[in-house]
Amino acid sequence: MAKKVSISGIFATLALIFSYIERLIPLDIGVPGVKLGLSNIIVIIALYTLGTKYALGINVFRIFIGGLLFSGVFGIAYSLAGGLLSFAVMYGLKKTQLFSIVGVSMAGGVFHNIGQILMAALVISNVKIMLYMPVLIISGMITGILIGILSGNLIKPLKKILVWS
Amino acid sequence: MLNSFRNGTFIMIKKADIVLAFILMLAGIASSVFLIYGGAAGETVKITVNGAIYGTYDLNKDEIVDVKANSHYNIVEIKDGKAFITDADCPDKLCIRQGAIDNTSQTIVCLPNKVVIEIIGPDNGGPDSYSS
């Protein structure tokens, strides 16, 4: 228990660092909401190693603190919509045990973007922003798959280094 | 199956992953097809801020509109039947990068300033009213 908490602390900090690194990488294709989702690596690893509760805690922590540090209140609203929807979908898919970590992460990437665009439509009170949906679905798939492969390969060595129980 | 590290770390891709990928791709492609073929040439530029109509302008009349709302600004230029944003005080400038639009299936969105530029056709509709 205490070890899981301290590992959660390290993970939460890492997620924040990844959010910061992500801001340094220009991925600018002119569509709002397209990003790598680097800090999702941490959330997925936590989901597969620490369990749902800890992963959700890390996710919410990184959204609020990361939002305050890097993007402001509206940033938090977008990230929260995306982050929670994506987490719910990833948790559900993982529970079916039908999907690999890559499939789970891919769905997570797509639904993160869908959550964000729904929130954006709400914020600007205009559904026309849904026109970005195709780009956001495809980009979410690509980044989600990459993040899934990275996370899947990181879990094994991490399990050797860290003592979990 | 995917072997991505030389020390033999494996990620087993499952059947359900592939099925899910196809479904998502289909959803993406279907929505793009709908958007590409659902559009029509427009005549009017509609500018909304925070969901409220700021103004409508003739797409075929060159004009520069200074959209000033909530102590922010976006400069919208209408030129040669196309509308685009030339300058704005938003932090990301994505609205400028979105380029020129002239079709009802296109929009320019400035999320930070909550400004949406739409093209509407003679029947006052977007992609939905294309069939009418």
Short mmCIF file of C-alpha atoms in Angstrom, two decimals:
data_model
loop_
_atom_site.label_atom_id
_atom_site.label_comp_id
_atom_site.label_asym_id
_atom_site.label_seq_id
_atom_site.Cartn_x
_atom_site.Cartn_y
_atom_site.Cartn_z
CA MET A 1 0.00 0.00 0.00
CA ALA A 2 2.65 2.54 1.07
CA LYS A 3 4.83 1.45 -1.83
CA LYS A 4 1.97 1.87 -4.28
CA VAL A 5 1.35 5.37 -2.93
CA SER A 6 4.99 6.37 -3.30
CA ILE A 7 5.18 4.90 -6.80
CA SER A 8 2.00 6.85 -7.62
CA GLY A 9 3.81 10.00 -6.50
CA ILE A 10 6.71 9.29 -8.84
CA PHE A 11 4.30 8.51 -11.67
CA ALA A 12 2.27 11.67 -11.12
CA THR A 13 5.44 13.76 -11.22
CA LEU A 14 6.60 11.97 -14.36
CA ALA A 15 3.22 12.63 -15.98
CA LEU A 16 3.67 16.35 -15.28
CA ILE A 17 7.18 16.31 -16.74
CA PHE A 18 5.79 14.57 -19.84
CA SER A 19 3.11 17.26 -20.15
CA TYR A 20 5.87 19.85 -20.06
CA ILE A 21 8.03 18.01 -22.62
CA GLU A 22 4.99 17.68 -24.85
CA ARG A 23 4.60 21.45 -24.88
CA LEU A 24 8.18 21.75 -26.15
CA ILE A 25 7.47 19.48 -29.13
CA PRO A 26 5.69 21.40 -31.86
CA LEU A 27 3.02 19.19 -33.39
CA ASP A 28 1.16 21.89 -35.17
CA ILE A 29 -1.11 20.78 -37.99
CA GLY A 30 -3.57 23.60 -37.54
CA VAL A 31 -6.29 21.63 -35.80
CA PRO A 32 -6.94 22.35 -32.14
CA GLY A 33 -6.68 19.30 -29.89
CA VAL A 34 -4.16 17.24 -31.86
CA LYS A 35 -1.32 16.20 -29.59
CA LEU A 36 0.95 13.30 -28.71
CA GLY A 37 -0.52 12.49 -25.31
CA LEU A 38 2.86 11.58 -23.81
CA SER A 39 1.59 11.69 -20.24
CA ASN A 40 -0.91 8.99 -21.17
CA ILE A 41 2.08 6.60 -21.12
CA ILE A 42 2.12 7.02 -17.36
CA VAL A 43 -1.65 6.65 -16.99
CA ILE A 44 -1.64 3.41 -19.00
CA ILE A 45 1.35 1.96 -17.16
CA ALA A 46 -0.36 2.82 -13.87
CA LEU A 47 -3.59 1.23 -15.07
CA TYR A 48 -1.77 -2.01 -15.86
CA THR A 49 0.49 -2.10 -12.81
CA LEU A 50 -0.97 -0.13 -9.89
CA GLY A 51 -4.65 -0.67 -10.70
CA THR A 52 -7.66 1.43 -11.60
CA LYS A 53 -7.90 3.57 -8.45
CA TYR A 54 -4.29 4.68 -8.52
CA ALA A 55 -4.32 5.29 -12.26
CA LEU A 56 -7.45 7.44 -11.97
CA GLY A 57 -5.87 9.39 -9.12
CA ILE A 58 -2.71 10.04 -11.14
CA ASN A 59 -4.81 11.01 -14.17
CA VAL A 60 -6.93 13.55 -12.28
CA PHE A 61 -3.86 14.94 -10.50
CA ARG A 62 -1.95 15.48 -13.72
CA ILE A 63 -4.94 17.11 -15.39
CA PHE A 64 -5.50 19.65 -12.60
CA ILE A 65 -1.89 20.44 -11.74
CA GLY A 66 -0.74 20.24 -15.36
CA GLY A 67 -3.62 22.49 -16.38
CA LEU A 68 -2.79 25.07 -13.72
CA LEU A 69 0.89 24.99 -14.62
CA PHE A 70 0.69 24.97 -18.39
CA SER A 71 -2.68 25.83 -19.89
CA GLY A 72 -5.11 27.63 -17.56
CA VAL A 73 -8.67 26.96 -16.49
CA PHE A 74 -10.11 26.27 -19.93
CA GLY A 75 -7.23 23.90 -20.58
CA ILE A 76 -8.34 21.96 -17.50
CA ALA A 77 -11.92 21.76 -18.80
CA TYR A 78 -10.74 20.29 -22.13
CA SER A 79 -8.25 17.91 -20.53
CA LEU A 80 -10.78 16.77 -17.94
CA ALA A 81 -13.41 15.95 -20.57
CA GLY A 82 -10.83 14.15 -22.70
CA GLY A 83 -8.95 12.54 -19.84
CA LEU A 84 -11.96 11.13 -18.02
CA LEU A 85 -13.77 9.87 -21.14
CA SER A 86 -10.58 8.25 -22.37
CA PHE A 87 -9.94 6.72 -18.95
CA ALA A 88 -13.46 5.30 -18.76
CA VAL A 89 -13.11 3.74 -22.22
CA MET A 90 -9.65 2.33 -21.49
CA TYR A 91 -10.85 0.88 -18.17
CA GLY A 92 -13.86 -0.72 -19.86
CA LEU A 93 -11.85 -2.23 -22.73
CA LYS A 94 -9.16 -3.51 -20.40
CA LYS A 95 -11.80 -5.19 -18.24
CA THR A 96 -13.15 -7.21 -21.18
CA GLN A 97 -9.64 -8.73 -21.53
CA LEU A 98 -10.23 -8.90 -25.27
CA PHE A 99 -7.79 -6.15 -26.14
CA SER A 100 -4.04 -5.76 -25.89
CA ILE A 101 -2.48 -2.71 -24.30
CA VAL A 102 -2.06 -1.24 -27.80
CA GLY A 103 -5.78 -1.56 -28.56
CA VAL A 104 -6.69 -0.08 -25.18
CA SER A 105 -4.32 2.84 -25.73
CA MET A 106 -5.58 3.39 -29.28
CA ALA A 107 -9.18 3.68 -28.07
CA GLY A 108 -7.93 5.93 -25.26
CA GLY A 109 -6.29 8.29 -27.75
CA VAL A 110 -9.40 8.49 -29.92
CA PHE A 111 -11.80 9.07 -27.05
CA HIS A 112 -9.52 11.63 -25.47
CA ASN A 113 -9.91 13.67 -28.63
CA ILE A 114 -13.66 13.03 -28.82
CA GLY A 115 -14.08 14.16 -25.20
CA GLN A 116 -12.12 17.32 -25.92
CA ILE A 117 -14.07 18.22 -29.03
CA LEU A 118 -17.40 17.69 -27.21
CA MET A 119 -16.21 20.02 -24.47
CA ALA A 120 -15.01 22.53 -27.07
CA ALA A 121 -18.41 22.45 -28.78
CA LEU A 122 -19.96 23.15 -25.38
CA VAL A 123 -17.55 25.97 -24.55
CA ILE A 124 -17.97 27.85 -27.82
CA SER A 125 -21.66 26.81 -28.08
CA ASN A 126 -21.21 25.76 -31.69
CA VAL A 127 -21.50 22.19 -32.98
CA LYS A 128 -19.72 23.11 -36.23
CA ILE A 129 -16.44 22.31 -34.51
CA MET A 130 -17.39 18.63 -34.97
CA LEU A 131 -16.01 19.08 -38.49
CA TYR A 132 -12.63 18.29 -36.96
CA MET A 133 -13.83 14.86 -35.91
CA PRO A 134 -12.21 12.85 -38.77
CA VAL A 135 -8.78 14.40 -38.18
CA LEU A 136 -9.11 13.90 -34.45
CA ILE A 137 -10.19 10.25 -34.76
CA ILE A 138 -7.32 9.34 -37.08
CA SER A 139 -4.69 11.33 -35.16
CA GLY A 140 -5.95 9.84 -31.90
CA MET A 141 -5.53 6.36 -33.36
CA ILE A 142 -1.97 7.00 -34.51
CA THR A 143 -0.77 8.60 -31.29
CA GLY A 144 -2.70 6.05 -29.21
CA ILE A 145 -1.03 3.11 -30.97
CA LEU A 146 2.44 4.64 -30.54
CA ILE A 147 1.79 5.38 -26.86
CA GLY A 148 0.45 1.83 -26.41
CA ILE A 149 3.56 0.22 -27.92
CA LEU A 150 5.80 2.42 -25.76
CA SER A 151 3.85 1.66 -22.58
CA GLY A 152 3.67 -2.06 -23.29
CA ASN A 153 7.41 -2.25 -23.69
CA LEU A 154 8.11 -0.12 -20.64
CA ILE A 155 6.01 -2.19 -18.23
CA LYS A 156 8.27 -5.26 -18.20
CA PRO A 157 11.56 -3.51 -17.34
CA LEU A 158 9.71 -1.26 -14.87
CA LYS A 159 8.34 -4.29 -13.07
CA LYS A 160 11.91 -5.52 -12.61
CA ILE A 161 13.23 -2.20 -11.26
CA LEU A 162 10.41 -1.23 -8.92
CA VAL A 163 9.13 -3.35 -6.06
CA TRP A 164 5.39 -3.06 -6.31
CA SER A 165 3.63 -4.72 -3.42
CA MET B 1 2.22 -9.98 -32.93
CA LEU B 2 4.72 -7.24 -32.69
CA ASN B 3 8.32 -7.54 -31.59
CA SER B 4 9.63 -4.08 -30.99
CA PHE B 5 12.56 -4.49 -28.62
CA ARG B 6 15.58 -6.66 -29.28
CA ASN B 7 15.58 -8.11 -25.77
CA GLY B 8 12.44 -9.98 -26.64
CA THR B 9 9.72 -7.87 -25.08
CA PHE B 10 6.50 -8.77 -26.82
CA ILE B 11 3.18 -7.11 -27.18
CA MET B 12 0.57 -9.53 -28.39
CA ILE B 13 -1.79 -7.73 -30.70
CA LYS B 14 -5.18 -9.43 -30.39
CA LYS B 15 -7.95 -9.92 -32.88
CA ALA B 16 -10.20 -7.47 -31.07
CA ASP B 17 -7.52 -4.77 -31.51
CA ILE B 18 -7.65 -5.15 -35.28
CA VAL B 19 -11.47 -5.13 -35.30
CA LEU B 20 -11.50 -2.00 -33.15
CA ALA B 21 -8.93 -0.33 -35.41
CA PHE B 22 -11.11 -1.04 -38.43
CA ILE B 23 -14.22 0.31 -36.73
CA LEU B 24 -12.43 3.50 -35.71
CA MET B 25 -10.90 3.95 -39.16
CA LEU B 26 -14.29 3.42 -40.74
CA ALA B 27 -15.82 6.03 -38.42
CA GLY B 28 -13.03 8.45 -39.33
CA ILE B 29 -13.32 7.83 -43.07
CA ALA B 30 -17.13 7.89 -43.03
CA SER B 31 -17.19 11.23 -41.28
CA SER B 32 -14.62 12.70 -43.67
CA VAL B 33 -16.54 11.46 -46.72
CA PHE B 34 -19.69 12.98 -45.28
CA LEU B 35 -17.85 16.27 -44.79
CA ILE B 36 -16.14 16.33 -48.17
CA TYR B 37 -19.24 15.50 -50.21
CA GLY B 38 -21.69 17.18 -47.86
CA GLY B 39 -20.37 20.64 -48.64
CA ALA B 40 -21.47 23.15 -51.20
CA ALA B 41 -20.21 26.48 -52.44
CA GLY B 42 -21.27 29.19 -50.04
CA GLU B 43 -22.29 32.79 -50.41
CA THR B 44 -22.24 34.19 -46.93
CA VAL B 45 -19.68 34.34 -44.14
CA LYS B 46 -21.17 33.91 -40.68
CA ILE B 47 -19.10 34.87 -37.67
CA THR B 48 -20.14 33.70 -34.22
CA VAL B 49 -18.53 34.50 -30.90
CA ASN B 50 -19.37 32.27 -27.95
CA GLY B 51 -22.31 30.85 -29.89
CA ALA B 52 -23.90 34.24 -30.59
CA ILE B 53 -23.94 35.65 -34.12
CA TYR B 54 -21.44 38.49 -34.42
CA GLY B 55 -22.28 39.29 -38.02
CA THR B 56 -22.85 37.93 -41.51
CA TYR B 57 -20.94 39.15 -44.53
CA ASP B 58 -21.12 38.66 -48.29
CA LEU B 59 -18.42 36.18 -49.37
CA ASN B 60 -18.19 37.82 -52.78
CA LYS B 61 -17.46 41.27 -51.45
CA ASP B 62 -13.91 41.96 -50.31
CA GLU B 63 -13.92 43.18 -46.77
CA ILE B 64 -11.84 43.19 -43.60
CA VAL B 65 -13.79 42.51 -40.42
CA ASP B 66 -12.29 43.27 -37.05
CA VAL B 67 -14.00 40.83 -34.69
CA LYS B 68 -13.72 42.47 -31.28
CA ALA B 69 -15.36 40.65 -28.37
CA ASN B 70 -14.53 39.82 -24.75
CA SER B 71 -11.46 42.11 -25.01
CA HIS B 72 -9.98 39.86 -27.69
CA TYR B 73 -9.67 40.37 -31.43
CA ASN B 74 -9.53 38.34 -34.66
CA ILE B 75 -9.05 40.05 -37.98
CA VAL B 76 -11.12 38.26 -40.63
CA GLU B 77 -10.40 39.08 -44.25
CA ILE B 78 -12.81 38.26 -47.07
CA LYS B 79 -11.04 38.34 -50.41
CA ASP B 80 -11.67 36.75 -53.83
CA GLY B 81 -14.56 34.67 -52.50
CA LYS B 82 -12.59 33.21 -49.58
CA ALA B 83 -12.54 34.03 -45.90
CA PHE B 84 -9.51 33.75 -43.64
CA ILE B 85 -8.05 35.11 -40.42
CA THR B 86 -4.99 37.32 -40.86
CA ASP B 87 -4.31 38.26 -37.26
CA ALA B 88 -5.52 37.42 -33.76
CA ASP B 89 -4.45 37.83 -30.15
CA CYS B 90 -5.04 34.19 -29.20
CA PRO B 91 -1.99 32.36 -27.82
CA ASP B 92 -1.90 29.45 -30.27
CA LYS B 93 -2.65 31.23 -33.61
CA LEU B 94 -4.21 28.04 -34.91
CA CYS B 95 -7.04 30.09 -36.44
CA ILE B 96 -4.56 31.79 -38.78
CA ARG B 97 -3.00 28.45 -39.71
CA GLN B 98 -6.38 27.00 -40.66
CA GLY B 99 -6.22 28.98 -43.90
CA ALA B 100 -8.91 30.20 -46.26
CA ILE B 101 -12.40 28.71 -46.52
CA ASP B 102 -15.11 29.03 -49.17
CA ASN B 103 -17.24 25.88 -48.72
CA THR B 104 -20.13 25.14 -46.38
CA SER B 105 -18.29 22.08 -45.05
CA GLN B 106 -15.44 24.24 -43.79
CA THR B 107 -14.96 26.32 -40.68
CA ILE B 108 -12.27 28.30 -38.95
CA VAL B 109 -12.30 27.92 -35.20
CA CYS B 110 -10.39 30.06 -32.74
CA LEU B 111 -10.89 28.11 -29.54
CA PRO B 112 -9.21 30.53 -27.10
CA ASN B 113 -11.29 33.48 -28.36
CA LYS B 114 -14.39 31.31 -28.97
CA VAL B 115 -14.70 32.66 -32.50
CA VAL B 116 -16.14 30.47 -35.27
CA ILE B 117 -16.14 31.47 -38.93
CA GLU B 118 -18.62 29.51 -41.06
CA ILE B 119 -19.66 29.62 -44.69
CA ILE B 120 -23.36 29.35 -45.32
CA GLY B 121 -25.02 28.72 -48.65
CA PRO B 122 -28.05 30.32 -50.30
CA ASP B 123 -30.35 27.92 -48.44
CA ASN B 124 -28.84 29.05 -45.15
CA GLY B 125 -27.56 25.61 -44.33
CA GLY B 126 -24.45 23.65 -43.57
CA PRO B 127 -23.69 20.04 -44.58
CA ASP B 128 -27.04 18.89 -43.18
CA SER B 129 -29.20 20.79 -45.63
CA TYR B 130 -27.17 19.79 -48.69
CA SER B 131 -29.82 17.33 -49.85
CA SER B 132 -32.59 19.93 -49.84
#
